[in-house]
Each structure stands twice: as C-alpha cells, then as structure tokens.
PDB file of C-alpha atoms in Angstrom:
ATOM      1  CA  UNK A  19      -0.361  -0.067   0.580  1.00 97.00           C
ATOM      2  CA  UNK A  20       1.123   3.684  -0.930  1.00 97.00           C
ATOM      3  CA  UNK A  21      -0.094   6.968  -1.501  1.00 97.00           C
ATOM      4  CA  UNK A  22       0.184   6.250  -5.197  1.00 97.00           C
ATOM      5  CA  UNK A  23      -3.420   5.554  -7.663  1.00 96.00           C
ATOM      6  CA  UNK A  24      -4.212   2.076  -8.628  1.00 96.00           C
ATOM      7  CA  UNK A  25      -3.264   3.667 -12.083  1.00 96.00           C
ATOM      8  CA  UNK A  26       0.215   4.598 -11.017  1.00 97.00           C
ATOM      9  CA  UNK A  27       0.377   0.866  -9.291  1.00 97.00           C
ATOM     10  CA  UNK A  28      -0.832  -0.563 -12.627  1.00 97.00           C
ATOM     11  CA  UNK A  29       1.942   1.327 -14.422  1.00 97.00           C
ATOM     12  CA  UNK A  30       4.638   0.716 -12.198  1.00 97.00           C
ATOM     13  CA  UNK A  31       3.818  -3.664 -11.852  1.00 97.00           C
ATOM     14  CA  UNK A  32       3.110  -3.944 -15.800  1.00 96.00           C
ATOM     15  CA  UNK A  33       6.045  -1.600 -16.754  1.00 95.00           C
ATOM     16  CA  UNK A  34       8.741  -2.672 -14.799  1.00 95.00           C
ATOM     17  CA  UNK A  35       7.908  -5.236 -11.539  1.00 96.00           C
ATOM     18  CA  UNK A  36       6.201  -8.217 -14.462  1.00 95.00           C
ATOM     19  CA  UNK A  37      10.139  -7.970 -15.936  1.00 96.00           C
ATOM     20  CA  UNK A  38      11.051  -8.803 -12.053  1.00 95.00           C
ATOM     21  CA  UNK A  39       8.943 -11.137 -11.374  1.00 94.00           C
ATOM     22  CA  UNK A  40       6.972 -13.199 -13.972  1.00 95.00           C
ATOM     23  CA  UNK A  41       3.367 -12.945 -14.347  1.00 93.00           C
ATOM     24  CA  UNK A  42       3.903  -9.672 -12.015  1.00 94.00           C
ATOM     25  CA  UNK A  43       2.964  -8.986  -8.602  1.00 95.00           C
ATOM     26  CA  UNK A  44       1.031 -11.636  -7.319  1.00 95.00           C
ATOM     27  CA  UNK A  45      -0.647  -9.898  -4.355  1.00 95.00           C
ATOM     28  CA  UNK A  46      -3.215  -7.078  -4.761  1.00 97.00           C
ATOM     29  CA  UNK A  47      -1.700  -3.079  -4.578  1.00 97.00           C
ATOM     30  CA  UNK A  48      -3.450  -1.116  -2.257  1.00 97.00           C
ATOM     31  CA  UNK A  49      -4.259   2.512  -3.096  1.00 97.00           C
ATOM     32  CA  UNK A  50      -3.896   5.296   0.099  1.00 97.00           C
ATOM     33  CA  UNK A  51      -4.157   8.535  -1.862  1.00 91.00           C
ATOM     34  CA  UNK A  52      -3.921  11.261   1.250  1.00 92.00           C
ATOM     35  CA  UNK A  53      -2.501   8.772   3.304  1.00 96.00           C
ATOM     36  CA  UNK A  54      -5.569   8.086   5.461  1.00 96.00           C
ATOM     37  CA  UNK A  55      -5.394   4.609   6.478  1.00 97.00           C
ATOM     38  CA  UNK A  56      -1.069   5.861   7.110  1.00 97.00           C
ATOM     39  CA  UNK A  57      -1.851   7.893   9.064  1.00 96.00           C
ATOM     40  CA  UNK A  58      -4.237   5.554  11.277  1.00 96.00           C
ATOM     41  CA  UNK A  59      -1.448   3.135  11.358  1.00 97.00           C
ATOM     42  CA  UNK A  60       0.926   5.246  12.360  1.00 97.00           C
ATOM     43  CA  UNK A  61       3.397   5.254   9.672  1.00 97.00           C
ATOM     44  CA  UNK A  62       2.590   7.814   7.691  1.00 96.00           C
ATOM     45  CA  UNK A  63       4.893  10.845   7.201  1.00 95.00           C
ATOM     46  CA  UNK A  64       3.158  14.254   6.784  1.00 93.00           C
ATOM     47  CA  UNK A  65       6.036  16.203   6.434  1.00 92.00           C
ATOM     48  CA  UNK A  66       7.222  14.509   3.085  1.00 93.00           C
ATOM     49  CA  UNK A  67       3.310  13.165   2.255  1.00 94.00           C
ATOM     50  CA  UNK A  68       4.489   9.551   2.463  1.00 95.00           C
ATOM     51  CA  UNK A  69       4.414   6.325   4.460  1.00 96.00           C
ATOM     52  CA  UNK A  70       7.327   5.202   5.497  1.00 96.00           C
ATOM     53  CA  UNK A  71       7.908   0.901   5.570  1.00 96.00           C
ATOM     54  CA  UNK A  72       5.677  -0.082   7.726  1.00 97.00           C
ATOM     55  CA  UNK A  73       5.058  -3.333   8.143  1.00 97.00           C
ATOM     56  CA  UNK A  74       1.558  -5.066  10.113  1.00 98.00           C
ATOM     57  CA  UNK A  75       0.853  -8.897  10.566  1.00 98.00           C
ATOM     58  CA  UNK A  76      -2.901  -8.808  10.960  1.00 98.00           C
ATOM     59  CA  UNK A  77      -3.531 -13.152  12.792  1.00 98.00           C
ATOM     60  CA  UNK A  78      -6.850 -14.136  11.622  1.00 98.00           C
ATOM     61  CA  UNK A  79      -9.400 -13.252  13.760  1.00 98.00           C
ATOM     62  CA  UNK A  80      -8.113  -9.439  12.751  1.00 98.00           C
ATOM     63  CA  UNK A  81      -5.393  -8.484  15.922  1.00 98.00           C
ATOM     64  CA  UNK A  82      -2.055  -7.061  15.222  1.00 98.00           C
ATOM     65  CA  UNK A  83       0.740  -9.432  16.402  1.00 98.00           C
ATOM     66  CA  UNK A  84       3.516  -7.339  15.038  1.00 98.00           C
ATOM     67  CA  UNK A  85       5.169  -4.651  12.893  1.00 97.00           C
ATOM     68  CA  UNK A  86       8.283  -2.891  11.873  1.00 97.00           C
ATOM     69  CA  UNK A  87       9.085   0.299  10.584  1.00 97.00           C
ATOM     70  CA  UNK A  88      11.724   1.278   8.186  1.00 96.00           C
ATOM     71  CA  UNK A  89      12.597   4.600   6.735  1.00 94.00           C
ATOM     72  CA  UNK A  90      12.401   4.693   2.923  1.00 93.00           C
ATOM     73  CA  UNK A  91      16.539   4.400   2.390  1.00 92.00           C
ATOM     74  CA  UNK A  92      16.210   1.147   4.107  1.00 93.00           C
ATOM     75  CA  UNK A  93      14.451  -2.452   2.913  1.00 93.00           C
ATOM     76  CA  UNK A  94      12.771  -4.875   4.765  1.00 95.00           C
ATOM     77  CA  UNK A  95      13.992  -8.985   5.521  1.00 95.00           C
ATOM     78  CA  UNK A  96      11.576 -10.629   3.847  1.00 95.00           C
ATOM     79  CA  UNK A  97      12.234 -14.302   4.963  1.00 96.00           C
ATOM     80  CA  UNK A  98      12.506 -12.452   9.430  1.00 96.00           C
ATOM     81  CA  UNK A  99       8.636 -11.640   7.942  1.00 97.00           C
ATOM     82  CA  UNK A 100       8.051 -15.660   7.352  1.00 97.00           C
ATOM     83  CA  UNK A 101       9.618 -16.170  10.407  1.00 97.00           C
ATOM     84  CA  UNK A 102       7.185 -14.300  12.184  1.00 98.00           C
ATOM     85  CA  UNK A 103       4.072 -15.130  10.337  1.00 98.00           C
ATOM     86  CA  UNK A 104       5.411 -18.950  11.295  1.00 98.00           C
ATOM     87  CA  UNK A 105       5.869 -18.550  14.426  1.00 98.00           C
ATOM     88  CA  UNK A 106       2.772 -17.058  15.234  1.00 98.00           C
ATOM     89  CA  UNK A 107       0.233 -19.936  13.071  1.00 98.00           C
ATOM     90  CA  UNK A 108       2.472 -22.543  15.587  1.00 97.00           C
ATOM     91  CA  UNK A 109       1.548 -20.538  18.685  1.00 96.00           C
ATOM     92  CA  UNK A 110      -1.769 -19.924  17.608  1.00 97.00           C
ATOM     93  CA  UNK A 111      -2.249 -23.996  15.773  1.00 97.00           C
ATOM     94  CA  UNK A 112      -1.036 -24.775  19.956  1.00 96.00           C
ATOM     95  CA  UNK A 113      -3.429 -22.520  21.810  1.00 95.00           C
ATOM     96  CA  UNK A 114      -1.232 -20.742  23.442  1.00 89.00           C
ATOM     97  CA  UNK A 115       0.336 -24.561  25.305  1.00 94.00           C
ATOM     98  CA  UNK A 116       3.830 -23.814  23.013  1.00 95.00           C
ATOM     99  CA  UNK A 117       6.335 -20.383  22.669  1.00 95.00           C
ATOM    100  CA  UNK A 118       8.929 -20.226  20.593  1.00 96.00           C
ATOM    101  CA  UNK A 119      12.004 -18.403  21.622  1.00 95.00           C
ATOM    102  CA  UNK A 120      14.911 -15.762  20.313  1.00 95.00           C
ATOM    103  CA  UNK A 121      16.893 -17.207  17.342  1.00 94.00           C
ATOM    104  CA  UNK A 122      13.533 -20.263  16.173  1.00 96.00           C
ATOM    105  CA  UNK A 123      12.955 -21.182  13.160  1.00 95.00           C
ATOM    106  CA  UNK A 124      10.932 -24.106  11.935  1.00 95.00           C
ATOM    107  CA  UNK A 125      12.053 -27.196  12.959  1.00 93.00           C
ATOM    108  CA  UNK A 126      14.202 -25.578  16.233  1.00 92.00           C
ATOM    109  CA  UNK A 127      13.127 -26.524  19.438  1.00 91.00           C
ATOM    110  CA  UNK A 128       9.763 -24.401  21.566  1.00 94.00           C
ATOM    111  CA  UNK A 129       9.350 -23.865  24.805  1.00 93.00           C
ATOM    112  CA  UNK A 130       6.279 -25.140  26.602  1.00 92.00           C
ATOM    113  CA  UNK A 131       5.432 -22.356  29.176  1.00 90.00           C
ATOM    114  CA  UNK A 132       5.159 -24.269  32.177  1.00 90.00           C
ATOM    115  CA  UNK A 133       5.382 -23.831  35.843  1.00 90.00           C
ATOM    116  CA  UNK A 134       8.298 -26.160  35.371  1.00 89.00           C
ATOM    117  CA  UNK A 135       9.912 -23.744  33.397  1.00 90.00           C
ATOM    118  CA  UNK A 136      10.677 -21.555  35.822  1.00 90.00           C
ATOM    119  CA  UNK A 137      14.532 -21.169  36.253  1.00 92.00           C
ATOM    120  CA  UNK A 138      15.091 -23.896  33.703  1.00 90.00           C
ATOM    121  CA  UNK A 139      15.136 -22.701  30.562  1.00 89.00           C
ATOM    122  CA  UNK A 140      18.794 -22.339  30.909  1.00 90.00           C
ATOM    123  CA  UNK A 141      17.889 -26.465  30.054  1.00 90.00           C
ATOM    124  CA  UNK A 142      16.374 -26.045  27.308  1.00 89.00           C
ATOM    125  CA  UNK A 143      17.319 -23.112  25.431  1.00 91.00           C
ATOM    126  CA  UNK A 144      21.476 -21.667  24.904  1.00 91.00           C
ATOM    127  CA  UNK A 145      22.620 -18.084  23.806  1.00 92.00           C
ATOM    128  CA  UNK A 146      23.964 -20.202  20.435  1.00 91.00           C
ATOM    129  CA  UNK A 147      20.122 -21.125  19.325  1.00 90.00           C
ATOM    130  CA  UNK A 148      19.649 -17.438  19.084  1.00 91.00           C
ATOM    131  CA  UNK A 149      21.784 -17.494  15.865  1.00 90.00           C
ATOM    132  CA  UNK A 150      21.477 -19.565  13.427  1.00 77.00           C
TER     133      UNK A 150
ATOM    134  CA  UNK B 124      15.132  28.865 -12.776  1.00 74.00           C
ATOM    135  CA  UNK B 125      13.466  25.833 -12.161  1.00 83.00           C
ATOM    136  CA  UNK B 126      16.281  23.698  -9.942  1.00 79.00           C
ATOM    137  CA  UNK B 127      16.456  19.503 -11.163  1.00 82.00           C
ATOM    138  CA  UNK B 128      15.790  17.214  -8.386  1.00 77.00           C
ATOM    139  CA  UNK B 129      18.133  14.435  -7.036  1.00 75.00           C
ATOM    140  CA  UNK B 130      15.856  10.711  -7.722  1.00 69.00           C
ATOM    141  CA  UNK B 131      15.799   9.265  -4.001  1.00 69.00           C
ATOM    142  CA  UNK B 132      14.209   7.264  -2.249  1.00 66.00           C
ATOM    143  CA  UNK B 133      11.275   9.922  -0.679  1.00 67.00           C
ATOM    144  CA  UNK B 134       9.418  11.590  -3.023  1.00 66.00           C
ATOM    145  CA  UNK B 135      10.151  15.733  -3.827  1.00 66.00           C
ATOM    146  CA  UNK B 136       7.396  17.488  -2.103  1.00 70.00           C
ATOM    147  CA  UNK B 137       6.579  21.307  -2.248  1.00 74.00           C
ATOM    148  CA  UNK B 138       4.029  23.226  -0.695  1.00 74.00           C
ATOM    149  CA  UNK B 139       3.386  26.677   0.033  1.00 77.00           C
ATOM    150  CA  UNK B 140       6.487  29.424   0.077  1.00 81.00           C
ATOM    151  CA  UNK B 141       7.063  31.937   2.918  1.00 77.00           C
ATOM    152  CA  UNK B 142       5.972  33.098   5.992  1.00 68.00           C
ATOM    153  CA  UNK B 143       4.063  30.110   8.420  1.00 63.00           C
ATOM    154  CA  UNK B 144       0.191  31.788   8.011  1.00 62.00           C
ATOM    155  CA  UNK B 145      -0.509  32.038  11.606  1.00 60.00           C
ATOM    156  CA  UNK B 146      -2.596  29.597  12.275  1.00 63.00           C
ATOM    157  CA  UNK B 147       0.203  26.666  11.500  1.00 60.00           C
ATOM    158  CA  UNK B 148       2.147  28.315  14.560  1.00 61.00           C
ATOM    159  CA  UNK B 149       4.876  25.999  16.033  1.00 62.00           C
ATOM    160  CA  UNK B 150       2.500  24.634  18.819  1.00 63.00           C
ATOM    161  CA  UNK B 151      -0.414  23.942  16.807  1.00 61.00           C
ATOM    162  CA  UNK B 152       2.196  22.047  14.485  1.00 58.00           C
ATOM    163  CA  UNK B 153       3.425  20.012  17.070  1.00 60.00           C
ATOM    164  CA  UNK B 154       0.173  19.120  18.718  1.00 58.00           C
ATOM    165  CA  UNK B 155      -1.165  17.902  15.094  1.00 56.00           C
ATOM    166  CA  UNK B 156       1.922  15.390  15.150  1.00 56.00           C
ATOM    167  CA  UNK B 157       0.852  14.159  18.368  1.00 54.00           C
ATOM    168  CA  UNK B 158      -2.259  13.364  17.671  1.00 60.00           C
ATOM    169  CA  UNK B 159      -0.854  11.067  15.126  1.00 68.00           C
ATOM    170  CA  UNK B 160      -1.022   7.076  17.032  1.00 84.00           C
ATOM    171  CA  UNK B 161       0.580   4.090  16.570  1.00 89.00           C
ATOM    172  CA  UNK B 162      -1.922   0.875  16.477  1.00 95.00           C
ATOM    173  CA  UNK B 163      -0.874  -1.659  18.934  1.00 96.00           C
ATOM    174  CA  UNK B 164      -0.305  -5.684  18.957  1.00 97.00           C
ATOM    175  CA  UNK B 165      -2.792  -7.886  20.526  1.00 97.00           C
ATOM    176  CA  UNK B 166      -5.454  -5.643  19.400  1.00 97.00           C
ATOM    177  CA  UNK B 167      -7.533  -4.983  16.737  1.00 97.00           C
ATOM    178  CA  UNK B 168      -6.516  -3.975  13.181  1.00 97.00           C
ATOM    179  CA  UNK B 169      -8.566  -0.978  12.104  1.00 97.00           C
ATOM    180  CA  UNK B 170     -10.559  -2.432   9.201  1.00 97.00           C
ATOM    181  CA  UNK B 171      -9.781   0.241   5.690  1.00 97.00           C
ATOM    182  CA  UNK B 172     -11.410   0.265   2.789  1.00 96.00           C
ATOM    183  CA  UNK B 173      -8.979   1.082  -0.475  1.00 96.00           C
ATOM    184  CA  UNK B 174      -9.064   0.997  -4.120  1.00 96.00           C
ATOM    185  CA  UNK B 175      -6.325  -1.529  -5.763  1.00 96.00           C
ATOM    186  CA  UNK B 176      -4.927  -3.418  -8.364  1.00 97.00           C
ATOM    187  CA  UNK B 177      -3.995  -6.987  -9.087  1.00 95.00           C
ATOM    188  CA  UNK B 178      -3.688  -9.423 -12.256  1.00 93.00           C
ATOM    189  CA  UNK B 179      -4.231  -6.904 -14.462  1.00 94.00           C
ATOM    190  CA  UNK B 180      -8.490  -5.802 -12.700  1.00 95.00           C
ATOM    191  CA  UNK B 181      -8.310  -2.072 -10.126  1.00 96.00           C
ATOM    192  CA  UNK B 182     -10.375  -3.533  -7.528  1.00 96.00           C
ATOM    193  CA  UNK B 183     -11.124  -2.714  -4.309  1.00 96.00           C
ATOM    194  CA  UNK B 184     -10.665  -4.395  -0.760  1.00 95.00           C
ATOM    195  CA  UNK B 185     -11.680  -3.757   2.540  1.00 97.00           C
ATOM    196  CA  UNK B 186      -9.860  -5.380   4.953  1.00 97.00           C
ATOM    197  CA  UNK B 187     -12.189  -6.925   6.951  1.00 97.00           C
ATOM    198  CA  UNK B 188     -13.011  -9.052   3.641  1.00 97.00           C
ATOM    199  CA  UNK B 189     -10.035 -11.067   5.074  1.00 97.00           C
ATOM    200  CA  UNK B 190     -11.165 -11.781   8.092  1.00 98.00           C
ATOM    201  CA  UNK B 191      -9.625 -16.193   9.033  1.00 98.00           C
ATOM    202  CA  UNK B 192      -6.795 -15.152   7.093  1.00 98.00           C
ATOM    203  CA  UNK B 193      -3.311 -13.804   7.636  1.00 98.00           C
ATOM    204  CA  UNK B 194      -2.784 -10.685   5.916  1.00 98.00           C
ATOM    205  CA  UNK B 195       0.291  -8.740   5.186  1.00 98.00           C
ATOM    206  CA  UNK B 196      -0.231  -5.251   5.109  1.00 98.00           C
ATOM    207  CA  UNK B 197       3.224  -3.403   4.178  1.00 97.00           C
ATOM    208  CA  UNK B 198       3.091  -0.041   3.075  1.00 97.00           C
ATOM    209  CA  UNK B 199       6.075   2.214   1.566  1.00 96.00           C
ATOM    210  CA  UNK B 200       7.396   5.223   0.629  1.00 96.00           C
ATOM    211  CA  UNK B 201       6.230   4.837  -3.640  1.00 95.00           C
ATOM    212  CA  UNK B 202       6.178   3.717  -7.283  1.00 95.00           C
ATOM    213  CA  UNK B 203       8.792   3.309  -9.018  1.00 93.00           C
ATOM    214  CA  UNK B 204      11.387   4.129  -6.100  1.00 86.00           C
ATOM    215  CA  UNK B 205      14.561   1.962  -5.518  1.00 76.00           C
ATOM    216  CA  UNK B 206      14.536  -0.420  -2.776  1.00 70.00           C
TER     217      UNK B 206
END
C-alpha cells in the first residue's frame, strides 16, 4: 500500500515489476491517496507526504500480532517476516501451549511455558540457539 | 530558474512558500503530530477500504473481508522507488 493511485500501481507493475517477477505482482497493490490509512496505522510521514516502510502481521481474528517500521532507504528482510508469521501460526495451532524462543525458526525446539519451566529455561535453550 | 531534483527513495514534495500562516504556529504543528499514534500489538487492526490493482484488474478491498486469513499489510514510500 502506498499513496500512489491504482493507475500508477498498474504502470509500475506492467512496466517494471513484471520484469522482476514472472506474471507480475501476485498480491494486491493498494492505494492510500492522502495517507488516510497510513495515518490510522501511525506510519504516514506528514512532512514528506509518503508512507514509511510499515509492515503489519494481522491474524485470522483481525488482531495485529506484530509490526515493523523502517525509514525509506532501508529495505525489509522478507525471510524474517515469514519466520515471524510461521512462529505466530505455530503458537496459534498450539493454542498458546508452545512459545518460540529467540532465534526460533521452523524445525527448531519450542518452549512449553508452565510452572516447571520457571528458572529452567537454561536447560532447554542455549545462547547459541539465538543465532543461525 | 527551475532546479534539477535528485531522484531518491523519497519523492520530493513542494508546499507553500513564505511565512507560515498564523494558524500554523510551531505549537499547533506539534499538537497535530502528537495526535497521530501507532496501533498496538494484540489489538484489532483498524478496518479500511481501499482501491487497488491485482492481476490486470482494478479492485476494491476491505480489510475485514480477510478475516479467517493471515494478512501481511505492507506500506512503502512510493511506486518506482528503488529499495
């Protein structure tokens, strides 16, 4: 979503993005002229008249589970976004019985919060697990 | 004389030239900025409607139509930027 009109989105997709991605952008390119939606989400830059790089993970109940906001010159890490979505999906599937510690990614051990885990995280999780 | 603009990540913008109008005192501007606040994690995502472009079609989208699905909502500075 950006402040550009849907017509400009079409031109960008057809003339540039479709040269990077076969068949063009597979998701919806939304228009937020005037930054009305960006203002509500808190990522609209009033002085520059543009949206900053805000990214929101919204779960199936419409609840915001996470967000990240960057100034324009630095691009996002798409893999990190996917990792966070996978972590939230796992937690939702376990109905909160599991939690994903720092450095978790699919295949790595989760934690099962409860009285037995208090003071014992060090047995389950090592500092090296925070890194790839 | 017109000045050449460098193409960067942020589109250059213009605005009124000259003294700020009396209503736009620095205090007023600060107040306006403080009104804008961030949404919160764990709370409902504000619903909205927006026009868009997908697969060759112009469409209208409402966020609440996606209840039951995971949604990634990404904002970016503008089309034809570089990052």
